PDB file of C-alpha atoms in Angstrom:
ATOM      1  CA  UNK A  25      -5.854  -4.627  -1.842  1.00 57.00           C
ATOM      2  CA  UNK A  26      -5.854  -1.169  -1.086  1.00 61.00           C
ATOM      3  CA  UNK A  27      -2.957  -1.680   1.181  1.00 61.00           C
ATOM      4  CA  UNK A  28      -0.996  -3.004  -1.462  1.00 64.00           C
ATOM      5  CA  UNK A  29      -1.098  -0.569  -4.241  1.00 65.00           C
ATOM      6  CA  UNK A  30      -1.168   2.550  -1.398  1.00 74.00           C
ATOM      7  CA  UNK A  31       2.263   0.564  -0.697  1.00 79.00           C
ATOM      8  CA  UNK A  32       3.978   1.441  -4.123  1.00 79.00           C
ATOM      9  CA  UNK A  33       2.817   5.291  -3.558  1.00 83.00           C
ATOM     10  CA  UNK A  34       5.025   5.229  -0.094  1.00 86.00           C
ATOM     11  CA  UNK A  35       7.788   3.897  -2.220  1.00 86.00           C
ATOM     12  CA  UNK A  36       7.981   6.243  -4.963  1.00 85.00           C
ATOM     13  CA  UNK A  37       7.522   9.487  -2.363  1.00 88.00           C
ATOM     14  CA  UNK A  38      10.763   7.741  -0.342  1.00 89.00           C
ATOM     15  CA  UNK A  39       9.222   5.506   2.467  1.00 89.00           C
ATOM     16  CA  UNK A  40      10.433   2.134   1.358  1.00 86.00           C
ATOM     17  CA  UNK A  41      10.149   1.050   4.902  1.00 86.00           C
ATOM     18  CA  UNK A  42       6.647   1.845   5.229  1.00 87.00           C
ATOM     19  CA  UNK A  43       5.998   0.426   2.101  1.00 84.00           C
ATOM     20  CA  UNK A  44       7.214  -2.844   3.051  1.00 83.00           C
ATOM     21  CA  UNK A  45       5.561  -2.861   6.636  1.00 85.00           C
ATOM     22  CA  UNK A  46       2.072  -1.737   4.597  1.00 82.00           C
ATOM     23  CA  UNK A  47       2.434  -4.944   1.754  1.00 79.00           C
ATOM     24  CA  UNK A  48       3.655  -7.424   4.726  1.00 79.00           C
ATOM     25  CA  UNK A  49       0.300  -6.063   6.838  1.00 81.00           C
ATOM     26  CA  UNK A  50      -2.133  -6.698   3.888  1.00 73.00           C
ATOM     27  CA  UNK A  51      -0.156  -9.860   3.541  1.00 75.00           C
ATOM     28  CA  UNK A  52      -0.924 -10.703   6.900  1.00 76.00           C
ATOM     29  CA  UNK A  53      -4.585  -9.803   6.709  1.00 76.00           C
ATOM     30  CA  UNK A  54      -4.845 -12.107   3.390  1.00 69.00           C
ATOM     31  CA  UNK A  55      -3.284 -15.107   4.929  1.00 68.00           C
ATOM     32  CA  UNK A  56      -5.373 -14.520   7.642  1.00 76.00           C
ATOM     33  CA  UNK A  57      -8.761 -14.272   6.454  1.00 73.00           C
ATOM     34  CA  UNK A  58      -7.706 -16.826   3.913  1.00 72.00           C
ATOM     35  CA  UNK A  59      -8.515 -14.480   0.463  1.00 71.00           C
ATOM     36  CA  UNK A  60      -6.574 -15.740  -2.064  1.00 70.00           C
ATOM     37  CA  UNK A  61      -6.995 -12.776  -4.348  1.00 68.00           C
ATOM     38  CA  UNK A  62      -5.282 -10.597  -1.659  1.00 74.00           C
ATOM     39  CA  UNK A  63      -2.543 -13.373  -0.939  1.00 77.00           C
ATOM     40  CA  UNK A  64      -1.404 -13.404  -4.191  1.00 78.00           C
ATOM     41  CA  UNK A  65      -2.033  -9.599  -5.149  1.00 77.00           C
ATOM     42  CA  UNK A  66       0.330  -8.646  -1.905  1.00 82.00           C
ATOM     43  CA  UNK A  67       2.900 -11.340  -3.023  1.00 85.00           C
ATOM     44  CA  UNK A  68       3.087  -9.442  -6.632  1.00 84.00           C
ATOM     45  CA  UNK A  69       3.644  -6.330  -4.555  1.00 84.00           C
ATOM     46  CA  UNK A  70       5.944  -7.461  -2.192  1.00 87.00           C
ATOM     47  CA  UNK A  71       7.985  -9.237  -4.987  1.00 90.00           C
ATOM     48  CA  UNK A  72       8.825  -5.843  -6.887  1.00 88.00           C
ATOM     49  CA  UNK A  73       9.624  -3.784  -3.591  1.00 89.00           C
ATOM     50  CA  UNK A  74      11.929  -7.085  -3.266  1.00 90.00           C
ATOM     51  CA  UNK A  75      13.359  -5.987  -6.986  1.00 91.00           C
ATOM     52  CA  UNK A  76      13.824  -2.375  -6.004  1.00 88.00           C
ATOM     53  CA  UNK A  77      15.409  -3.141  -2.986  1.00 89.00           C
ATOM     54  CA  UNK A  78      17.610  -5.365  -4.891  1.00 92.00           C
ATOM     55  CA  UNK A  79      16.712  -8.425  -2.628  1.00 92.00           C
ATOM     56  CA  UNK A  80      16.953 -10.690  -6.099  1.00 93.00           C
ATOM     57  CA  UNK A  81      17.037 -14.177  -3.734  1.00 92.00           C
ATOM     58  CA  UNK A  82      14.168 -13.401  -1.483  1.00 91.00           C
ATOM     59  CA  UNK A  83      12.219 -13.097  -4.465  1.00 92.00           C
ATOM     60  CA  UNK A  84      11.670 -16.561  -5.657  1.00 88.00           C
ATOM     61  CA  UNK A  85      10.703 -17.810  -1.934  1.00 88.00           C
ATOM     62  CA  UNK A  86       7.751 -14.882  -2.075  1.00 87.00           C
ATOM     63  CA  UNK A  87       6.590 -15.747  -5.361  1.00 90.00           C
ATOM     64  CA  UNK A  88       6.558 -19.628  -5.778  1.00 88.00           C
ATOM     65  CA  UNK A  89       3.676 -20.314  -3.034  1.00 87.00           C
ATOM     66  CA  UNK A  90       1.439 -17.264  -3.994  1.00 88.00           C
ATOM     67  CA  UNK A  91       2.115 -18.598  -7.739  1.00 90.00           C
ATOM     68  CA  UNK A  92       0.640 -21.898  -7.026  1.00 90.00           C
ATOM     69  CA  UNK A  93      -2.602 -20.383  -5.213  1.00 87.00           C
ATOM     70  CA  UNK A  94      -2.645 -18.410  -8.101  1.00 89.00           C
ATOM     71  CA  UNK A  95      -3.121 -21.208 -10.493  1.00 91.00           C
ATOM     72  CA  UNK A  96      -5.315 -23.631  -8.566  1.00 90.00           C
ATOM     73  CA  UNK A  97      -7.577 -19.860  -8.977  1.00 89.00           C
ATOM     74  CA  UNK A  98      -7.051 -19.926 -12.406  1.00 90.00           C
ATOM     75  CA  UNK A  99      -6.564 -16.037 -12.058  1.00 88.00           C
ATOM     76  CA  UNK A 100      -4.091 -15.873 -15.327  1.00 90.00           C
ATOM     77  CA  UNK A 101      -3.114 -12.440 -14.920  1.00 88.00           C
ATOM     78  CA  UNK A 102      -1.006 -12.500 -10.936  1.00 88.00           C
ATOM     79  CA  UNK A 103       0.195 -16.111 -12.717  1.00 92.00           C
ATOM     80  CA  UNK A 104       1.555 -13.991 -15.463  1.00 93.00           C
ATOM     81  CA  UNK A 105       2.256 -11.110 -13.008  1.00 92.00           C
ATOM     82  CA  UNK A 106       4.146 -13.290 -10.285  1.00 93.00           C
ATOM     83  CA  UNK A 107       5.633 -15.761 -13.144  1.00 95.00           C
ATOM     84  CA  UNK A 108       7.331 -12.696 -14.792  1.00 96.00           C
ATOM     85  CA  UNK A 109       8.482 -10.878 -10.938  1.00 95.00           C
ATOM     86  CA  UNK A 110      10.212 -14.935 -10.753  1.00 95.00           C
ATOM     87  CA  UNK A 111      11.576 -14.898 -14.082  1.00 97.00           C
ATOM     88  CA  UNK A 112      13.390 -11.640 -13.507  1.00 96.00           C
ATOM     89  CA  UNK A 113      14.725 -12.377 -10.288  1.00 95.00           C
ATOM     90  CA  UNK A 114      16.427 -15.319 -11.640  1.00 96.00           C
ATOM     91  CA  UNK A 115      18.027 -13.020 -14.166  1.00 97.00           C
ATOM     92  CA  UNK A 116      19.172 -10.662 -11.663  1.00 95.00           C
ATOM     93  CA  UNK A 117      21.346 -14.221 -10.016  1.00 95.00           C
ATOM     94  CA  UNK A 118      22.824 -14.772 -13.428  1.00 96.00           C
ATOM     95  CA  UNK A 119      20.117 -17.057 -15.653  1.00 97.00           C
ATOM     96  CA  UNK A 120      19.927 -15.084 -19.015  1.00 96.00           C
ATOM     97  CA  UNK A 121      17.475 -17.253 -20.464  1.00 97.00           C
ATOM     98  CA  UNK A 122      15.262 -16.182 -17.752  1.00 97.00           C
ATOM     99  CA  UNK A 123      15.429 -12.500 -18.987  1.00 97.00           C
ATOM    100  CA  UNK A 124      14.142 -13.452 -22.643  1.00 97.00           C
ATOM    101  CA  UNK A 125      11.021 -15.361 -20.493  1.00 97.00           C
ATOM    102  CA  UNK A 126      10.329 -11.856 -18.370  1.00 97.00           C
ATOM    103  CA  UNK A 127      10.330  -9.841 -21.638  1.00 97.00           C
ATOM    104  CA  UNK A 128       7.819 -12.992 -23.464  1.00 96.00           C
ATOM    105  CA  UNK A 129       5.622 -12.337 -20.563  1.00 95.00           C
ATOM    106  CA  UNK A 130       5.725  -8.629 -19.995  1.00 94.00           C
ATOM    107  CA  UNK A 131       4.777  -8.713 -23.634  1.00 94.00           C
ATOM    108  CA  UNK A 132       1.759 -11.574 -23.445  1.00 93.00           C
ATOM    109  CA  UNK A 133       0.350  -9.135 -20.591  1.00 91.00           C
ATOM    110  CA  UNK A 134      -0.148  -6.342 -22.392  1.00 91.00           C
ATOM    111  CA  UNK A 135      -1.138  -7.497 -25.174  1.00 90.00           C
ATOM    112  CA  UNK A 136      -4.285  -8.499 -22.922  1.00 89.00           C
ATOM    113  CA  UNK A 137      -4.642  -6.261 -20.280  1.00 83.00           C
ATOM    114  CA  UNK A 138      -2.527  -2.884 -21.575  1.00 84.00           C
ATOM    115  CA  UNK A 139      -1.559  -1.533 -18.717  1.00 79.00           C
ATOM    116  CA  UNK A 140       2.035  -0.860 -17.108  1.00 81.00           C
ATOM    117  CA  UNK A 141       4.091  -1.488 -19.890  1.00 89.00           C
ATOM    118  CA  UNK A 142       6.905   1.428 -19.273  1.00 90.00           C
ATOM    119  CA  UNK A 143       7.498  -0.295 -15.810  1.00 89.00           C
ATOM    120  CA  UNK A 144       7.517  -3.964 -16.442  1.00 92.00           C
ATOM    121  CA  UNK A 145       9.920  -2.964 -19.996  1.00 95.00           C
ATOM    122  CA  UNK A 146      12.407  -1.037 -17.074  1.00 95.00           C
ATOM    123  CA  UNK A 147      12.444  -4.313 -14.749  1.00 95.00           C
ATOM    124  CA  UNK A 148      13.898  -5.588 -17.568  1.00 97.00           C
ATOM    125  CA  UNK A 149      16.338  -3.475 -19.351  1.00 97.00           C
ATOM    126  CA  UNK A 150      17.428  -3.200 -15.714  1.00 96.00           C
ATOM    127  CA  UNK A 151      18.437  -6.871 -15.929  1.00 97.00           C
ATOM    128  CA  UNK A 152      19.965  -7.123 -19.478  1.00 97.00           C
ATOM    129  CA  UNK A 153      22.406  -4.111 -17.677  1.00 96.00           C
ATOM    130  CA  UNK A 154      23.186  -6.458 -15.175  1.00 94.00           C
ATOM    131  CA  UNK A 155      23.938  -9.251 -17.551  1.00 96.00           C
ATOM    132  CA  UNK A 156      25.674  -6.977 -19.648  1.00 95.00           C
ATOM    133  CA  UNK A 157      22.758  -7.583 -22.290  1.00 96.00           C
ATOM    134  CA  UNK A 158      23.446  -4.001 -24.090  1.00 96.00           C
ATOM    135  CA  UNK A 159      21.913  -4.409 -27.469  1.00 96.00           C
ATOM    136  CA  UNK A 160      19.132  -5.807 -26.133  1.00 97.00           C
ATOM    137  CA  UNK A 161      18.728  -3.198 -23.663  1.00 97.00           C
ATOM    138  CA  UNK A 162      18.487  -0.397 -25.677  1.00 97.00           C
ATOM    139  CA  UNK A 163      16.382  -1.985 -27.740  1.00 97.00           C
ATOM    140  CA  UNK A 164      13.558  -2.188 -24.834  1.00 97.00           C
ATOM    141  CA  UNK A 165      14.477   1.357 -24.207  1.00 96.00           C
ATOM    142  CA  UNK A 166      13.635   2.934 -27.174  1.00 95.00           C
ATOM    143  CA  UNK A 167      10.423   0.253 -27.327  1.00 94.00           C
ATOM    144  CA  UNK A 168      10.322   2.375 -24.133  1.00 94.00           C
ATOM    145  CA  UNK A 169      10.268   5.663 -25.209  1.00 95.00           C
ATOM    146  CA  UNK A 170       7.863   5.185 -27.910  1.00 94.00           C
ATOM    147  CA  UNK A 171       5.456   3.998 -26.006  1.00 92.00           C
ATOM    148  CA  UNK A 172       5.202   6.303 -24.238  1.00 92.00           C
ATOM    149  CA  UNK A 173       5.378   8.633 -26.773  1.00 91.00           C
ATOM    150  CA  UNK A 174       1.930   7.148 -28.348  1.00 91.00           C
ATOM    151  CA  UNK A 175       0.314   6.351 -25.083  1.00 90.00           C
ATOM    152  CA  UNK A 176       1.066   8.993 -22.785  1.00 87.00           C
ATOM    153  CA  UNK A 177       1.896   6.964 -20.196  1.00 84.00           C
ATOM    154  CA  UNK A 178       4.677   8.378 -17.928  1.00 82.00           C
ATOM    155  CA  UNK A 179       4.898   6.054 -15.404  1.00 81.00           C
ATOM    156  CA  UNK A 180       8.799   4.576 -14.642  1.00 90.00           C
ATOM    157  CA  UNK A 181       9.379   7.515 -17.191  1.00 94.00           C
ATOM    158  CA  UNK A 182      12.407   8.845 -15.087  1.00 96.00           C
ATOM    159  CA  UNK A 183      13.677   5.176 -14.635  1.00 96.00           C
ATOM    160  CA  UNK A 184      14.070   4.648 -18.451  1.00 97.00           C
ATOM    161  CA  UNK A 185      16.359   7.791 -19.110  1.00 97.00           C
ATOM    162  CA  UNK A 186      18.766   6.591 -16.217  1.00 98.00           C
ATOM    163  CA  UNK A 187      18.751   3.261 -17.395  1.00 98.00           C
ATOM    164  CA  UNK A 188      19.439   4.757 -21.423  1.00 97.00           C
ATOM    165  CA  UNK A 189      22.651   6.720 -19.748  1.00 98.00           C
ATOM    166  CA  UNK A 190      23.716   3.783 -18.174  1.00 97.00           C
ATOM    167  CA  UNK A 191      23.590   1.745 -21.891  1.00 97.00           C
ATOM    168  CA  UNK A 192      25.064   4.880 -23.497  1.00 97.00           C
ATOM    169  CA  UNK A 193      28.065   4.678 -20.742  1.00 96.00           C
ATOM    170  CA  UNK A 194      28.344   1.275 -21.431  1.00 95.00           C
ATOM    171  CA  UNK A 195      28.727   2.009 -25.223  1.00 95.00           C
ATOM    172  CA  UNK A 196      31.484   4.584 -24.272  1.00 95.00           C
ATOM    173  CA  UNK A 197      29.301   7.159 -25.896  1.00 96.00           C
ATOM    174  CA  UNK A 198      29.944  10.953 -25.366  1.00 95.00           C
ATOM    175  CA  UNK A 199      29.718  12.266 -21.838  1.00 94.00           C
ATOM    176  CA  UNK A 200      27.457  14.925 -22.691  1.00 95.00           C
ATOM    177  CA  UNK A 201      24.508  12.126 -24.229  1.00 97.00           C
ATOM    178  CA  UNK A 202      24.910  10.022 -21.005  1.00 97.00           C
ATOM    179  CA  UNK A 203      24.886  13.285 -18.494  1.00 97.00           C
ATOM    180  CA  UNK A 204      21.643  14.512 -20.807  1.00 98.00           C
ATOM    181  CA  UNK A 205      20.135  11.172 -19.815  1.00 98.00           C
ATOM    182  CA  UNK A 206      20.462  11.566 -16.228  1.00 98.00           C
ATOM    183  CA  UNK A 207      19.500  14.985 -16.275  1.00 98.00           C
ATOM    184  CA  UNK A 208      16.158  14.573 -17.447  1.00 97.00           C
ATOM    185  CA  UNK A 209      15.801  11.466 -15.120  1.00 98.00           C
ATOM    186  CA  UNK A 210      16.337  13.807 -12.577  1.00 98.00           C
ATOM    187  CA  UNK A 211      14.048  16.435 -13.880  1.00 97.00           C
ATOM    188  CA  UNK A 212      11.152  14.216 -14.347  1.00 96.00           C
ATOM    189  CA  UNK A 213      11.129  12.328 -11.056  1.00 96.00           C
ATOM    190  CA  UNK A 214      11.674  15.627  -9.668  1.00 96.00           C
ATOM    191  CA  UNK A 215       8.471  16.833 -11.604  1.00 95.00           C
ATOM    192  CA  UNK A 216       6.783  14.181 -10.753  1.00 92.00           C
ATOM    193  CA  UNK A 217       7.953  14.108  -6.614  1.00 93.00           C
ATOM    194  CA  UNK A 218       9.065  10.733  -7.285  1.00 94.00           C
ATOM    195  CA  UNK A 219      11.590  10.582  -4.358  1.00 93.00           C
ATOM    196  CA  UNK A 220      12.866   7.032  -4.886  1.00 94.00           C
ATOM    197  CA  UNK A 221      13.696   7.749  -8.869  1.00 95.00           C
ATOM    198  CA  UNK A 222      15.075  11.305  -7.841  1.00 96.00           C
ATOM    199  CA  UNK A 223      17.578   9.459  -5.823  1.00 96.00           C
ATOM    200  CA  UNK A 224      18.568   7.005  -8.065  1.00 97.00           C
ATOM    201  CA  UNK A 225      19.288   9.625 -11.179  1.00 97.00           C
ATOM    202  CA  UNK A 226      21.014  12.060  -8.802  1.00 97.00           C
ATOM    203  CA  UNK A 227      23.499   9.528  -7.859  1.00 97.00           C
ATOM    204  CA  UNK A 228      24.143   7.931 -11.461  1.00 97.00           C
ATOM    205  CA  UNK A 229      24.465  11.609 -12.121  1.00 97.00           C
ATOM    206  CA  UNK A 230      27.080  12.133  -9.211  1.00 97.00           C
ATOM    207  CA  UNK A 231      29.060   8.994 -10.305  1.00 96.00           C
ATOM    208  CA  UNK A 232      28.949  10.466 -13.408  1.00 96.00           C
ATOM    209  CA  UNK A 233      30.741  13.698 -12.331  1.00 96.00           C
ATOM    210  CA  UNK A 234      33.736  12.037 -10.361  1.00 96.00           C
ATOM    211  CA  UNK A 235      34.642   9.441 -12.998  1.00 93.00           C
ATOM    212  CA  UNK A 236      35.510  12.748 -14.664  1.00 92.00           C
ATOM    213  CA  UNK A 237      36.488  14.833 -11.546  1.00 93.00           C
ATOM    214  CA  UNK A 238      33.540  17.120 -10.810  1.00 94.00           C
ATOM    215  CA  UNK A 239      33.509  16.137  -7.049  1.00 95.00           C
ATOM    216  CA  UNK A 240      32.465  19.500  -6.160  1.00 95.00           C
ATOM    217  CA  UNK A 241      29.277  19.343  -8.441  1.00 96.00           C
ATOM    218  CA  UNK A 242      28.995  15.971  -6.938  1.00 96.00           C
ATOM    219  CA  UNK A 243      28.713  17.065  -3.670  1.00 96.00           C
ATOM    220  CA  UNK A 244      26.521  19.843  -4.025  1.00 96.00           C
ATOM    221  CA  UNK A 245      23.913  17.689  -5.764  1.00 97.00           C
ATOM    222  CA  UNK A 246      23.633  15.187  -4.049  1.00 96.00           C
ATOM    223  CA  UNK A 247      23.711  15.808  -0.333  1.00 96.00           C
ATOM    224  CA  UNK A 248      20.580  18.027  -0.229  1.00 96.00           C
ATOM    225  CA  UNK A 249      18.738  15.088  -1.796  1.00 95.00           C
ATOM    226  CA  UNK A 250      19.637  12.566   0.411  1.00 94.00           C
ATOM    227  CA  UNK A 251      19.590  15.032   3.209  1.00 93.00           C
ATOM    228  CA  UNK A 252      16.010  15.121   2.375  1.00 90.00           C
ATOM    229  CA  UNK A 253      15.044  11.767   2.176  1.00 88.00           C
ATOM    230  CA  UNK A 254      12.050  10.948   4.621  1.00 85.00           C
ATOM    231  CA  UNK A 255      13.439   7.403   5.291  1.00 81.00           C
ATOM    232  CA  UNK A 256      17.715   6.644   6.059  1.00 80.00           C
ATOM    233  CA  UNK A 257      17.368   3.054   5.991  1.00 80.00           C
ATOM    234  CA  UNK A 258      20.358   0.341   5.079  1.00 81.00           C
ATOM    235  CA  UNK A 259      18.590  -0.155   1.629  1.00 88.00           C
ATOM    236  CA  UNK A 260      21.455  -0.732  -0.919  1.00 92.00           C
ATOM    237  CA  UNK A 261      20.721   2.667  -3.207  1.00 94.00           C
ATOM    238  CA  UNK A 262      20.488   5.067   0.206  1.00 93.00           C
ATOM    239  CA  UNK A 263      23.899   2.951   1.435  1.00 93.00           C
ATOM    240  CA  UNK A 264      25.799   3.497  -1.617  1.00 95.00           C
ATOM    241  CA  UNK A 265      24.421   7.257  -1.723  1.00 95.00           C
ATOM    242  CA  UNK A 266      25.907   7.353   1.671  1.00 95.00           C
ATOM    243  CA  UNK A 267      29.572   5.953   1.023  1.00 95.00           C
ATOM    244  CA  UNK A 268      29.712   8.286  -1.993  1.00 96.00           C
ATOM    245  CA  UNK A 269      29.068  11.264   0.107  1.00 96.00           C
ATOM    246  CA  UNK A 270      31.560   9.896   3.039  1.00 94.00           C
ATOM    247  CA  UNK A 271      34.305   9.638  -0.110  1.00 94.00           C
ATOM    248  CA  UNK A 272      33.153  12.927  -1.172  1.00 93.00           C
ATOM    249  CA  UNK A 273      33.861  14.763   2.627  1.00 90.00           C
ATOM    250  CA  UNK A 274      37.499  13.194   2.674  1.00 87.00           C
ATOM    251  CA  UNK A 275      38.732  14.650  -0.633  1.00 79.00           C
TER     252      UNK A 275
END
């Protein structure tokens, strides 16, 4: 168990590698020593390094035999955990119905257990972006933001106001509303040495600048933070931060 949630830390401070290696080893020990708690605890874990890595297919092969341990437990918060992980891969492939289900039980969780609401509501908006879902996303941003607001609670924080400049560039709202967005993603995860999210904003941020010819800004912003990142790995994110920087050199 301690393996597992040490594993999320590693993400967030930019070793998704090590992350993954430290969930797989607890995994290991689990299966192992036969603990079913850990089994399915390092399958929940697993499953949304899977999401941030973007590995959407893997996820329902992780999930669906740690989900069925799960239930012959009867431990009703990993089924809810692992059932909502499954629910929004399949939204990432294309099933909107299965979004609707991941919000339904993000909602029934915290309703009984109140805890990680800001992260489980960006898993989501995440997806309705994919699926071009852009009412309802916004709507679960601003649910978002004021929970936070009443809570405190900052986690994913950084996260949200990328995700709310994405919406607001899919609205074809003014530049300066979506670039205000990213900037304060950026400032927070950068506040908060949240490598991962830092990386993420900077390049929305970067993208940002070239649709509208700022390649110089672009540049500047955006190599040092990659430059810096403890792990160059063929993740998707730290790829696609790559080939912008590549374009960038050959203007």
């Amino acid at each position: 168990t301690t393996l597992t949630y040490y594993s999320t830390a590693l993400h967030l401070l930019g070793y998704p590698e090590k992350a993954l290696q430290n969930v797989q080893e607890a995994s290991d020990i689990a299966f192992a020593v036969n603990q079913p708690g850990s089994i399915y605890a390092s399958a929940a874990f697993m499953s949304r390094l899977y999401l941030a890595r973007k590995y959407y297919a893997m996820v329902e092969k992780l999930v669906a035999p740690a989900l069925e341990i799960a239930k012959e437990n009867g431990d009703t918060f990993i089924i809810g955990l692992l059932s909502y992980y499954l629910s929004l891969g399949h939204a990432h492939l294309g099933n909107e119905p299965a979004v609707y289900k991941a919000h339904h039980i993000a909602n029934s969780i915290y309703k009984v257990y109140k805890s990680y609401r800001p992260a489980f509501l960006a898993y989501i908006a995440d997806a309705c972006r994919k699926l071009g879902k852009i009412e309802m996303g916004m709507e679960i941003i601003n649910d978002s933001f004021k929970h936070i607001y009443n809570t405190g609670e900052k986690l994913y924080q950084p996260e949200l106001y990328r995700l709310k400049g994405d919406f607001l560039f899919l609205q074809q709202k003014p530049l300066e509303e979506i670039q205000e967005c990213y900037e304060k993603s950026l400032a927070i995860a950068q506040s908060q040495k949240d490598r991962w999210h830092e990386l993420l904003a900077a390049k929305s941020l970067a993208q940002l600048w070239i649709k509208n010819e700022k390649t110089k800004e672009a540049k500047e912003l955006l190599t040092p933070i990659y430059d810096a990142f403890p792990e160059k790995s063929d993740l998707i994110d730290l790829q696609e931060t790559q080939d912008i920087l590549k374009d960038l050199d050959s203007i």
